[in-house]
Coordinates of C-alpha atoms in Angstrom, one line a residue:
M1 CA -4.9 10.5 -16.0
A2 CA -1.7 9.7 -14.4
L3 CA -0.3 12.7 -15.1
L4 CA -3.0 14.0 -14.0
R5 CA -2.5 12.0 -10.7
V6 CA 1.4 12.6 -10.3
C7 CA 1.1 16.4 -10.3
G8 CA -2.1 15.7 -7.6
S9 CA 0.7 13.2 -5.9
S10 CA 3.4 16.3 -6.3
I11 CA 0.6 18.6 -4.7
F12 CA -0.3 16.8 -1.5
A13 CA 3.1 15.2 -1.2
F14 CA 4.4 19.5 -0.5
I15 CA 1.4 20.2 1.4
I16 CA 2.4 17.4 3.5
W17 CA 6.1 17.9 3.6
R18 CA 5.2 22.3 4.8
L19 CA 2.7 21.3 7.6
I20 CA 5.4 18.8 9.0
K21 CA 8.1 21.6 8.8
R22 CA 6.0 24.4 10.3
L23 CA 5.2 20.7 13.3
R24 CA 9.2 20.3 13.9
A25 CA 9.8 23.8 13.0
P26 CA 11.4 25.6 17.0
K27 CA 9.1 28.6 18.9
S28 CA 7.4 31.2 15.8
P29 CA 9.8 34.0 15.4
L30 CA 7.1 35.5 15.4
A31 CA 4.8 34.8 18.2
H32 CA 5.1 37.6 20.4
I33 CA 3.4 39.5 17.5
L34 CA -0.8 39.7 18.4
G35 CA -3.5 38.6 15.9
P36 CA -6.2 37.2 14.8
K37 CA -6.5 33.1 15.8
K38 CA -6.5 31.5 12.9
E39 CA -10.0 29.9 11.5
H40 CA -8.6 27.1 9.4
W41 CA -5.9 24.0 9.4
L42 CA -5.2 24.9 5.7
K43 CA -6.0 28.1 4.7
G44 CA -5.8 30.5 8.3
N45 CA -7.8 33.4 8.1
Y46 CA -5.8 34.1 5.2
H47 CA -9.5 34.4 3.2
R48 CA -11.0 36.8 5.8
I49 CA -8.8 39.7 4.5
F50 CA -10.1 39.2 0.6
Q51 CA -13.0 37.8 0.6
D52 CA -15.4 40.9 0.6
G53 CA -13.0 41.9 3.7
L54 CA -13.6 46.1 4.2
R55 CA -14.5 45.5 7.8
Y56 CA -12.4 42.7 8.4
N57 CA -9.0 44.6 7.2
L58 CA -9.7 47.5 9.2
D59 CA -10.8 46.2 11.9
L60 CA -7.3 44.4 12.3
V61 CA -5.7 47.0 12.7
Q62 CA -8.4 48.9 15.0
Q63 CA -7.9 46.2 17.6
Y64 CA -4.3 45.5 16.6
G65 CA -2.4 48.2 15.3
G66 CA 0.3 48.9 12.1
A67 CA 1.8 45.5 12.6
V68 CA -0.7 42.8 12.6
K69 CA -0.2 38.7 12.6
I70 CA -1.8 36.6 10.0
Y71 CA -2.2 33.0 9.3
A72 CA -1.8 32.0 5.4
L73 CA -2.3 29.4 3.7
L74 CA -0.8 25.7 5.7
G75 CA 0.1 28.2 8.7
Q76 CA 2.7 29.7 7.3
E77 CA 2.7 33.5 9.4
Q78 CA 2.8 36.2 7.9
L79 CA 2.6 40.3 8.8
Y80 CA 0.0 42.6 8.2
I81 CA 1.5 46.3 7.8
S82 CA -0.3 49.2 7.6
D83 CA 2.5 51.3 10.0
P84 CA 3.9 54.6 8.3
L85 CA 7.3 54.1 9.1
A86 CA 7.8 49.8 8.5
L87 CA 6.2 51.1 5.0
H88 CA 9.0 53.3 4.6
H89 CA 11.4 50.8 5.1
I90 CA 9.4 48.4 3.2
I91 CA 8.5 50.2 0.4
V92 CA 11.7 53.1 0.6
K93 CA 14.4 52.5 2.8
E94 CA 15.0 49.1 2.3
Q95 CA 13.3 47.7 -0.8
N96 CA 16.4 46.0 -1.4
V97 CA 15.6 43.9 1.5
Y98 CA 11.6 43.7 1.1
E99 CA 11.7 42.0 -2.3
E100 CA 8.1 41.0 -4.5
T101 CA 7.1 37.7 -3.4
D102 CA 8.4 35.0 -5.8
M103 CA 4.7 33.7 -6.1
F104 CA 3.4 37.5 -7.2
I105 CA 6.6 38.0 -9.5
M106 CA 6.5 33.9 -11.0
G107 CA 2.8 34.3 -11.6
N108 CA 3.1 37.6 -14.1
R109 CA 5.8 36.3 -15.8
L110 CA 3.4 33.6 -16.9
I111 CA 0.5 35.3 -18.0
F112 CA 2.5 38.7 -18.6
G113 CA 5.8 38.3 -19.5
E114 CA 9.0 39.9 -18.6
G115 CA 7.6 43.2 -17.9
L116 CA 8.0 45.5 -14.9
I117 CA 5.8 43.4 -12.6
A118 CA 7.7 40.9 -13.1
T119 CA 11.2 41.4 -12.5
L120 CA 13.8 42.1 -9.7
G121 CA 17.1 43.8 -9.0
E122 CA 18.8 45.5 -11.9
Q123 CA 16.6 44.4 -14.7
H124 CA 13.4 46.2 -12.9
R125 CA 15.8 49.1 -12.6
K126 CA 16.9 49.0 -16.4
Q127 CA 12.9 48.7 -17.3
R128 CA 11.4 51.8 -14.5
K129 CA 14.6 53.2 -16.2
M130 CA 13.3 53.0 -20.0
L131 CA 9.4 53.8 -19.1
N132 CA 9.8 56.5 -16.3
P133 CA 10.5 59.4 -19.4
V134 CA 7.5 58.1 -21.4
F135 CA 5.1 58.2 -19.0
S136 CA 6.2 62.3 -18.4
L137 CA 4.7 65.5 -18.5
A138 CA 5.1 66.7 -21.5
N139 CA 3.7 62.9 -23.1
M140 CA 0.9 63.0 -21.6
R141 CA -0.1 66.7 -22.5
D142 CA 0.4 65.4 -26.0
L143 CA -1.2 62.9 -25.8
L144 CA -4.5 64.2 -23.9
P145 CA -5.8 65.7 -26.7
V146 CA -6.1 62.6 -29.1
I147 CA -8.0 60.3 -26.8
Q148 CA -10.1 62.5 -25.8
P149 CA -12.4 61.1 -29.2
I150 CA -12.3 58.0 -26.9
A151 CA -14.5 60.2 -24.4
D152 CA -16.7 61.8 -26.8
Q153 CA -17.7 58.3 -28.3
L154 CA -18.1 56.5 -24.6
R155 CA -20.2 59.9 -24.3
T156 CA -22.6 59.7 -27.9
I157 CA -23.0 55.4 -26.5
L158 CA -24.8 56.2 -23.1
T159 CA -26.6 59.7 -24.6
A160 CA -28.4 57.5 -27.1
K161 CA -29.7 55.1 -24.7
I162 CA -31.7 58.3 -23.1
P163 CA -35.2 58.7 -24.3
A164 CA -35.6 61.5 -26.1
D165 CA -38.3 63.0 -24.0
G166 CA -35.9 63.7 -21.3
S167 CA -37.2 60.4 -19.3
V168 CA -35.2 58.4 -17.0
V169 CA -33.0 55.1 -18.3
E170 CA -31.6 52.4 -16.1
V171 CA -27.8 51.8 -18.1
N172 CA -25.3 48.7 -16.4
L173 CA -22.7 51.2 -16.7
L174 CA -20.1 48.6 -15.5
P175 CA -20.0 47.2 -19.2
W176 CA -19.3 50.3 -21.5
L177 CA -16.5 52.0 -19.2
S178 CA -14.8 49.1 -19.1
R179 CA -14.7 49.4 -22.4
G180 CA -14.2 52.5 -22.8
A181 CA -11.3 52.0 -20.6
L182 CA -9.6 49.1 -22.6
E183 CA -10.3 51.5 -25.5
Y184 CA -8.4 53.8 -23.4
I185 CA -5.4 52.4 -22.8
C186 CA -4.9 50.2 -25.8
Q187 CA -4.9 53.4 -27.8
A188 CA -2.9 55.2 -25.5
A189 CA -0.4 52.8 -25.2
I190 CA 0.2 51.0 -28.4
G191 CA -1.9 52.6 -30.7
H192 CA -3.9 50.4 -31.7
S193 CA -7.8 49.9 -31.6
F194 CA -9.6 47.1 -30.9
N195 CA -12.9 48.4 -31.3
T196 CA -14.4 47.9 -28.0
L197 CA -16.8 50.6 -27.6
D198 CA -18.5 48.9 -31.2
P199 CA -20.8 46.4 -29.5
T200 CA -21.6 45.0 -33.0
K201 CA -18.0 43.6 -33.7
E202 CA -17.2 40.5 -31.7
N203 CA -13.4 40.7 -29.4
E204 CA -11.8 37.8 -28.7
Y205 CA -9.2 40.2 -27.0
M206 CA -11.2 42.4 -24.9
E207 CA -13.1 39.3 -23.4
A208 CA -10.0 37.8 -22.5
I209 CA -8.3 40.9 -21.2
R210 CA -11.6 41.6 -19.3
T211 CA -12.4 37.5 -17.9
L212 CA -8.2 37.8 -17.0
A213 CA -8.5 39.1 -12.9
P214 CA -11.7 37.1 -12.4
S215 CA -10.1 34.1 -13.2
T216 CA -6.9 34.8 -11.1
L217 CA -9.0 35.3 -8.1
R218 CA -10.7 32.1 -8.7
L219 CA -7.0 30.4 -8.1
I220 CA -5.7 32.6 -5.9
F221 CA -5.2 29.3 -3.3
L222 CA -2.8 28.1 -5.9
R223 CA -0.9 30.9 -6.3
P224 CA 1.3 29.8 -3.5
F225 CA 2.2 26.5 -5.4
I226 CA 3.7 28.1 -7.9
P227 CA 7.2 28.5 -7.5
M228 CA 6.8 25.3 -6.9
I229 CA 6.0 24.2 -9.8
V230 CA 8.2 26.3 -11.9
R231 CA 11.3 24.8 -10.5
R232 CA 10.5 21.7 -10.7
F233 CA 8.6 21.7 -14.1
S234 CA 9.8 22.2 -17.8
L235 CA 7.7 24.4 -19.8
Y236 CA 6.6 21.4 -21.0
W237 CA 5.2 19.5 -17.9
R238 CA 3.5 22.4 -16.9
N239 CA 1.7 22.9 -20.1
K240 CA 0.4 18.6 -19.6
M241 CA -0.6 19.6 -16.3
M242 CA -3.1 22.8 -17.4
D243 CA -4.1 20.2 -20.5
W244 CA -5.5 17.7 -17.2
M245 CA -6.4 19.5 -14.7
P246 CA -10.3 19.9 -14.4
S247 CA -10.2 23.7 -13.9
D248 CA -12.0 25.8 -15.7
A249 CA -10.5 28.7 -14.3
L250 CA -7.1 27.3 -15.3
K251 CA -8.2 26.0 -18.6
N252 CA -9.9 30.0 -19.7
L253 CA -6.5 31.6 -17.5
R254 CA -4.2 29.2 -20.0
Y255 CA -7.2 30.8 -23.4
V256 CA -6.6 34.0 -21.7
V257 CA -2.9 34.2 -21.7
N258 CA -2.5 33.3 -25.8
V259 CA -4.9 35.3 -26.8
M260 CA -3.5 38.5 -25.5
D261 CA 0.3 37.3 -26.2
T262 CA -0.2 36.6 -30.0
A263 CA -2.5 40.2 -30.5
S264 CA 1.0 41.3 -28.7
K265 CA 3.5 39.6 -31.0
K266 CA 1.2 40.4 -34.3
I267 CA 1.4 44.3 -32.7
F268 CA 4.3 44.6 -31.6
T269 CA 5.8 43.4 -35.6
E270 CA 4.0 45.8 -37.1
K271 CA 5.0 48.7 -34.7
R272 CA 8.6 47.6 -35.1
A273 CA 8.6 47.7 -38.8
A274 CA 6.5 50.8 -39.2
L275 CA 9.7 52.5 -37.0
E276 CA 11.8 51.1 -39.2
N277 CA 10.2 52.5 -42.1
Q278 CA 9.5 55.8 -40.4
G279 CA 5.8 55.3 -40.2
F280 CA 3.0 54.9 -37.6
V281 CA 0.7 51.9 -37.5
G282 CA -2.3 52.4 -35.6
I283 CA -6.1 53.2 -35.5
A284 CA -7.8 54.6 -38.2
G285 CA -6.7 58.1 -39.9
N286 CA -3.5 57.7 -38.1
R287 CA -4.5 60.1 -34.9
M288 CA -1.9 59.2 -33.1
Q289 CA 1.6 59.7 -34.9
G290 CA 4.0 57.8 -32.5
K291 CA 2.7 59.2 -29.7
D292 CA 1.2 56.5 -28.1
I293 CA 3.5 55.1 -25.5
M294 CA 4.7 51.4 -27.0
S295 CA 6.6 53.9 -30.1
I296 CA 7.8 55.8 -27.2
M297 CA 9.5 53.5 -25.9
L298 CA 10.0 51.6 -28.9
R299 CA 12.1 54.7 -30.4
A300 CA 13.8 55.7 -26.6
N301 CA 15.5 51.7 -26.9
A302 CA 16.5 52.5 -30.3
S303 CA 18.6 55.0 -29.4
S304 CA 19.9 53.3 -25.9
S305 CA 22.7 51.8 -25.5
N306 CA 23.2 48.2 -25.3
D307 CA 23.5 48.2 -21.5
D308 CA 20.3 50.1 -21.2
R309 CA 18.7 48.7 -24.7
L310 CA 15.5 47.0 -23.3
T311 CA 14.7 42.7 -25.2
D312 CA 12.1 42.7 -27.4
S313 CA 10.5 39.7 -24.7
E314 CA 11.1 42.7 -22.2
L315 CA 9.1 45.5 -24.5
L316 CA 6.6 43.0 -25.0
G317 CA 6.1 41.9 -21.7
Q318 CA 5.9 45.6 -21.3
M319 CA 2.3 46.0 -23.6
N320 CA 0.5 43.4 -21.7
T321 CA 1.7 44.8 -18.3
I322 CA 0.3 48.4 -19.2
I323 CA -2.7 47.5 -20.7
F324 CA -4.0 45.3 -17.9
A325 CA -3.0 47.7 -15.2
G326 CA -4.6 50.4 -16.8
F327 CA -7.3 48.3 -17.5
E328 CA -8.8 47.4 -14.1
T329 CA -7.4 50.7 -11.9
T330 CA -9.2 53.2 -14.1
T331 CA -12.5 50.6 -14.6
S332 CA -12.9 50.7 -10.8
A333 CA -12.5 54.7 -9.4
I334 CA -14.5 55.8 -12.4
C335 CA -17.1 53.4 -11.7
R336 CA -16.7 54.2 -7.9
I337 CA -16.8 58.1 -8.7
L338 CA -20.6 58.2 -10.5
W339 CA -21.4 56.2 -8.1
I340 CA -20.7 58.6 -5.0
L341 CA -22.3 60.7 -7.4
A342 CA -25.6 59.7 -8.0
E343 CA -25.5 58.9 -4.0
K344 CA -24.9 62.5 -3.5
Q345 CA -26.6 64.9 -6.0
D346 CA -25.4 68.0 -4.2
V347 CA -21.2 66.4 -5.3
Q348 CA -22.5 65.9 -8.5
A349 CA -24.1 69.7 -9.0
Q350 CA -21.1 70.9 -7.7
L351 CA -18.6 69.2 -10.1
R352 CA -20.4 70.1 -13.2
S353 CA -20.9 73.6 -12.2
A354 CA -17.5 73.6 -11.9
I355 CA -16.8 71.9 -14.6
R356 CA -19.1 73.9 -17.2
K357 CA -17.4 77.6 -15.2
A358 CA -13.5 75.8 -16.7
K359 CA -14.8 75.4 -19.7
R360 CA -16.7 78.9 -20.2
D361 CA -14.1 80.2 -19.1
Y362 CA -11.5 78.2 -20.9
A363 CA -13.6 78.8 -24.7
D364 CA -13.5 82.6 -23.8
A365 CA -10.1 83.2 -23.3
Q366 CA -9.2 81.1 -26.7
G367 CA -12.5 83.0 -28.8
L368 CA -14.1 79.5 -29.3
S369 CA -17.6 79.8 -30.8
S370 CA -18.7 75.5 -29.6
P371 CA -20.9 74.7 -27.2
W372 CA -19.5 74.7 -23.7
E373 CA -20.3 71.3 -23.2
D374 CA -17.8 70.7 -25.9
V375 CA -14.5 72.0 -25.4
E376 CA -11.7 69.8 -24.5
L377 CA -9.9 71.2 -21.9
P378 CA -6.3 71.2 -22.2
Y379 CA -3.6 69.4 -20.0
D380 CA -2.9 71.7 -17.2
T381 CA -6.5 73.4 -17.3
L382 CA -8.1 70.0 -16.9
M383 CA -5.6 68.6 -14.2
G384 CA -5.5 71.9 -11.8
L385 CA -9.4 72.0 -11.2
P386 CA -9.7 72.2 -7.3
Y387 CA -13.2 70.0 -7.0
L388 CA -13.4 67.5 -10.1
D389 CA -9.3 67.0 -8.4
A390 CA -10.4 66.6 -4.6
I391 CA -13.5 64.2 -5.5
V392 CA -10.9 61.9 -7.2
R393 CA -8.0 62.1 -4.1
E394 CA -10.6 60.9 -2.2
T395 CA -12.3 58.3 -3.6
L396 CA -9.2 57.0 -4.6
R397 CA -8.3 57.4 -1.2
V398 CA -10.7 55.9 0.5
Y399 CA -11.3 52.8 -2.2
P400 CA -8.3 51.9 -3.9
P401 CA -8.8 49.9 -6.4
T402 CA -5.7 47.5 -4.8
S403 CA -6.5 47.4 -1.6
L404 CA -3.2 44.8 -0.4
L405 CA 0.1 44.0 -2.1
S406 CA 2.7 41.7 -0.6
R407 CA 6.8 41.7 -0.2
T408 CA 9.1 39.2 1.7
A409 CA 12.3 39.3 3.3
R410 CA 15.2 38.1 1.2
Q411 CA 17.7 38.8 4.3
A412 CA 16.7 39.7 8.6
S413 CA 15.3 42.5 9.4
V414 CA 13.8 45.1 12.1
L415 CA 11.3 46.8 11.0
P416 CA 11.0 50.2 12.9
L417 CA 7.4 51.3 13.7
H418 CA 6.1 54.6 14.1
Q419 CA 3.3 53.5 16.7
P420 CA 4.3 51.2 19.4
I421 CA 2.2 47.8 19.1
R422 CA 1.9 45.6 22.3
S423 CA 2.7 42.0 22.0
A424 CA 1.2 39.1 23.1
S425 CA 3.1 39.5 26.6
G426 CA 1.6 43.1 27.2
E427 CA 4.5 44.8 26.4
M428 CA 4.9 47.6 23.9
I429 CA 6.9 47.1 21.8
S430 CA 8.6 49.8 18.9
S431 CA 10.0 47.9 16.3
V432 CA 9.6 44.0 15.0
H433 CA 12.0 41.5 14.4
V434 CA 11.5 40.1 10.7
P435 CA 13.1 36.8 9.8
E436 CA 14.5 36.1 6.0
N437 CA 11.7 34.9 4.2
T438 CA 9.0 36.8 6.1
T439 CA 5.9 37.4 3.4
L440 CA 4.2 40.7 4.5
I441 CA 1.3 42.4 3.6
I442 CA 1.0 45.8 2.6
S443 CA -2.6 47.4 3.9
I444 CA -3.4 50.1 1.0
L445 CA -6.6 50.1 2.5
A446 CA -5.7 50.4 6.2
S447 CA -3.3 52.7 5.4
N448 CA -5.3 55.2 4.0
H449 CA -8.1 55.4 6.5
N450 CA -5.5 55.5 8.9
K451 CA -6.9 58.4 11.6
E452 CA -3.1 59.5 12.8
I453 CA -2.7 60.5 9.4
W454 CA -5.5 61.3 8.0
G455 CA -8.1 62.4 10.6
E456 CA -10.4 60.9 12.8
D457 CA -12.8 61.2 9.7
A458 CA -10.4 59.1 7.8
S459 CA -12.8 56.6 6.6
E460 CA -15.8 59.6 5.6
W461 CA -15.5 60.5 2.0
R462 CA -15.4 63.9 2.5
P463 CA -13.7 65.4 -0.4
E464 CA -13.3 69.0 0.9
R465 CA -10.5 67.8 2.8
W466 CA -8.1 68.6 -0.2
L467 CA -9.7 71.6 0.0
S468 CA -8.5 74.9 1.0
P469 CA -11.9 77.2 3.2
S470 CA -12.0 79.0 -0.6
G471 CA -12.0 76.0 -2.8
E472 CA -8.5 76.2 -3.8
R473 CA -5.9 73.3 -4.2
L474 CA -4.7 72.3 -0.2
H475 CA -0.6 71.4 -0.8
L476 CA 0.1 68.0 0.8
G477 CA 1.3 68.7 4.5
D478 CA -0.9 71.7 4.5
G479 CA -3.5 71.8 7.8
E480 CA -5.4 75.1 7.8
G481 CA -7.8 73.1 4.8
N482 CA -11.2 72.3 5.6
S483 CA -9.4 69.3 7.8
T484 CA -12.0 68.9 11.0
S485 CA -9.3 66.8 13.0
G486 CA -6.7 69.9 12.8
V487 CA -4.5 67.4 11.2
S488 CA -1.9 68.3 8.1
L489 CA -3.4 67.0 5.0
G490 CA -1.7 63.7 5.1
V491 CA 1.7 64.4 7.6
K492 CA 1.6 64.3 11.0
N493 CA 4.5 65.8 13.1
G494 CA 6.6 64.8 10.5
I495 CA 5.4 60.9 9.8
K496 CA 3.9 60.6 6.3
Y497 CA 3.2 57.5 4.0
P498 CA 5.4 57.4 1.2
G499 CA 3.0 57.4 -1.5
V500 CA 3.9 59.0 -4.9
Y501 CA -0.2 60.4 -5.5
G502 CA -1.1 63.0 -2.3
L503 CA 1.0 60.9 0.2
M504 CA -1.2 58.0 0.0
M505 CA -0.6 54.1 -0.7
T506 CA -3.1 53.8 -3.4
F507 CA -0.3 53.9 -6.3
L508 CA 2.2 52.6 -3.6
G509 CA 5.4 54.4 -3.7
G510 CA 9.7 54.1 -3.9
G511 CA 10.8 52.0 -6.9
R512 CA 8.3 50.3 -7.6
A513 CA 5.2 52.6 -7.9
C514 CA 3.0 52.9 -10.2
I515 CA 4.8 54.0 -13.2
G516 CA 2.0 55.2 -14.7
F517 CA -1.0 56.9 -12.0
K518 CA -0.7 60.4 -14.0
F519 CA -2.1 58.8 -16.9
A520 CA -4.9 57.0 -15.2
E521 CA -5.3 60.5 -13.5
M522 CA -5.8 62.0 -16.7
E523 CA -8.3 59.8 -18.0
I524 CA -10.6 59.8 -14.6
K525 CA -10.7 63.1 -14.7
Q526 CA -11.3 63.7 -19.3
V527 CA -14.3 61.0 -18.7
L528 CA -15.6 63.3 -16.0
T529 CA -15.3 66.0 -17.7
T530 CA -16.7 64.6 -20.7
L531 CA -19.7 62.8 -19.7
V532 CA -21.0 64.7 -16.5
P533 CA -21.8 68.4 -18.4
R534 CA -24.8 66.4 -20.8
I535 CA -25.5 63.3 -17.6
H536 CA -27.3 63.5 -15.1
F537 CA -26.6 60.6 -12.9
A538 CA -28.8 58.7 -10.3
L539 CA -29.1 55.6 -8.2
P540 CA -31.7 53.1 -10.2
A541 CA -35.2 53.5 -8.7
S542 CA -37.2 50.8 -10.5
T543 CA -37.0 47.6 -9.0
D544 CA -36.9 43.9 -9.8
R545 CA -40.1 42.3 -10.9
N546 CA -41.2 41.3 -6.7
G547 CA -40.8 45.3 -6.1
H548 CA -37.5 45.2 -4.3
V549 CA -35.3 48.1 -4.8
K550 CA -31.5 47.5 -6.4
E551 CA -28.9 48.6 -4.0
I552 CA -25.6 48.5 -5.1
Y553 CA -22.7 47.1 -3.2
W554 CA -19.5 47.6 -3.5
K555 CA -17.0 44.1 -2.2
M556 CA -13.6 44.4 -2.0
N557 CA -11.9 41.0 -3.3
G558 CA -8.2 42.2 -3.3
L559 CA -10.0 44.3 -6.5
Q560 CA -13.2 46.5 -5.7
V561 CA -15.8 45.1 -6.9
P562 CA -19.3 46.5 -7.6
V563 CA -22.4 44.4 -7.1
V564 CA -26.6 44.3 -6.6
R565 CA -27.6 43.1 -3.4
P566 CA -30.3 40.5 -2.2
P567 CA -33.1 40.0 -3.1
A568 CA -32.9 42.0 -6.1
G569 CA -29.1 41.1 -7.3
D570 CA -27.2 38.1 -6.8
N571 CA -24.6 39.5 -4.8
V572 CA -21.9 38.3 -8.1
T573 CA -22.3 39.6 -10.5
A574 CA -20.8 42.5 -11.6
Q575 CA -22.6 45.9 -12.5
V576 CA -23.4 49.2 -11.6
P577 CA -26.6 50.2 -12.7
L578 CA -27.2 53.7 -12.3
D579 CA -29.9 56.0 -14.1
L580 CA -29.9 58.1 -16.7
R581 CA -31.7 61.0 -18.2
K582 CA -30.2 64.8 -19.9
V583 CA -28.9 67.5 -17.8
C584 CA -31.1 70.1 -17.3
E585 CA -30.8 74.2 -15.7
Q586 CA -31.6 72.5 -12.2
D587 CA -28.9 70.1 -12.6
F588 CA -25.8 72.8 -11.7
E589 CA -27.8 74.0 -8.5
V590 CA -26.3 72.7 -5.5
N591 CA -27.7 72.7 -2.8
Q592 CA -29.8 69.3 -3.9
P593 CA -30.9 66.8 -1.3
N594 CA -29.0 63.4 -1.4

């Protein structure tokens, strides 16, 4: 208990020191930037953008513009940015000035090790140089048919739950899609199966990785103290603090990290030994044959020069990082798309018809005799399906799995704005002076909903915006498609967001863009083209015992969290209950009621 008192006293002293420092500080350099009033002396209004904050985030930009002042922990002033020109400077032009925060880097290093999301500067550039070729289109083409059995197994599990007479059954899709996404990323990234789709086998790793995000979110207000603790306490004393802290979330996080670390080291050792013996280690039958991302990376690393070669700890860090990042993003995206298809029956029918046509055309061209539903589309055909592509892009734009990211200014800078904002004095200003060590919040959500760039219907889910009048894929920047606003797709007067995917900010851009976005897109499309032809999805029609219909609601808590609203649900438990049945011919008819 003495250690606990020391730890608590240290944190309390740090809070008092920060408060005194803030009270004695001269006038704030951000005093001229408008924003909502501070709601709490400790939390400011920072908590509002993370706790079910969809409407709050969009209202901030509507009221104050593309640069807004936010009060974070202990009254710290931060800048909330969604202006496209400002974001271009932050993540592309001056990315050496606006780097990840110490809280982000140190926190990720403690959890994942020295992976891409836990490094800066030259170390990060060296890692990215090694990983970029690993995620090449050539490797994705090779990987697609190898991971198809995972989607097939997921479909088999879900269809087995549907009664033989074709009647409807309600299934909570979230745990199954979560299991499928984890199996996808584990087999594709490290060539290893944790048998996550087999419910008869207990899986410690699966439970650990699934609880990682909720555990870190529960500790979000402890994260600002991570840099101070890491700098002032050795590993020995940090572990002691974890032992004594009366927090189930902290203890669970430590357990999760230990499970991930143990599993990763074991798999890494096996794959290193296999590489040295010119063999393949992994899933049954060695189906991967060394095509998984980790095997490719190990071979590339072994043939690299000493200057470019990554250390074992860096390679281990990549394993943990890729698995967590890929698992969270695709689970959320696929759940959201299936929920949309269940809500919009005409969209579901049109997509199913498009998939049937593509598979039949490919089967005819290849002389295949198997049922069209079982036809596996090659990579270029799958990725080029216009309506499927439009649905995926529009979902990732309107409902990005991650809504907010942070940066810190390593030196004082001036941030230009595309759209001037009104200052506290009433003057219109077109740039913002950013003091050194200022934290900036990148709003992916607000950027993707910018009406000037995406049109007045920017917050409306409308996949047709990505298609030409003839139904073909619309080139980015082309304004001759189904845009109701007359603006070019993702571009206005030469201004666009620096996103690596579809000019949206979902996967960010610049030197810290999501390196695996092509894999995520491929997985989402492969799962949809496997499930939709055989399974019809609808919103739950059944009620609870009191007659209340289950209404699915998506909370924006940093990550997108689907829950069932009261009174049928508790508004807390993550779930996506949908009605499933076998597909019949009428499910291909486009003009269906929503």
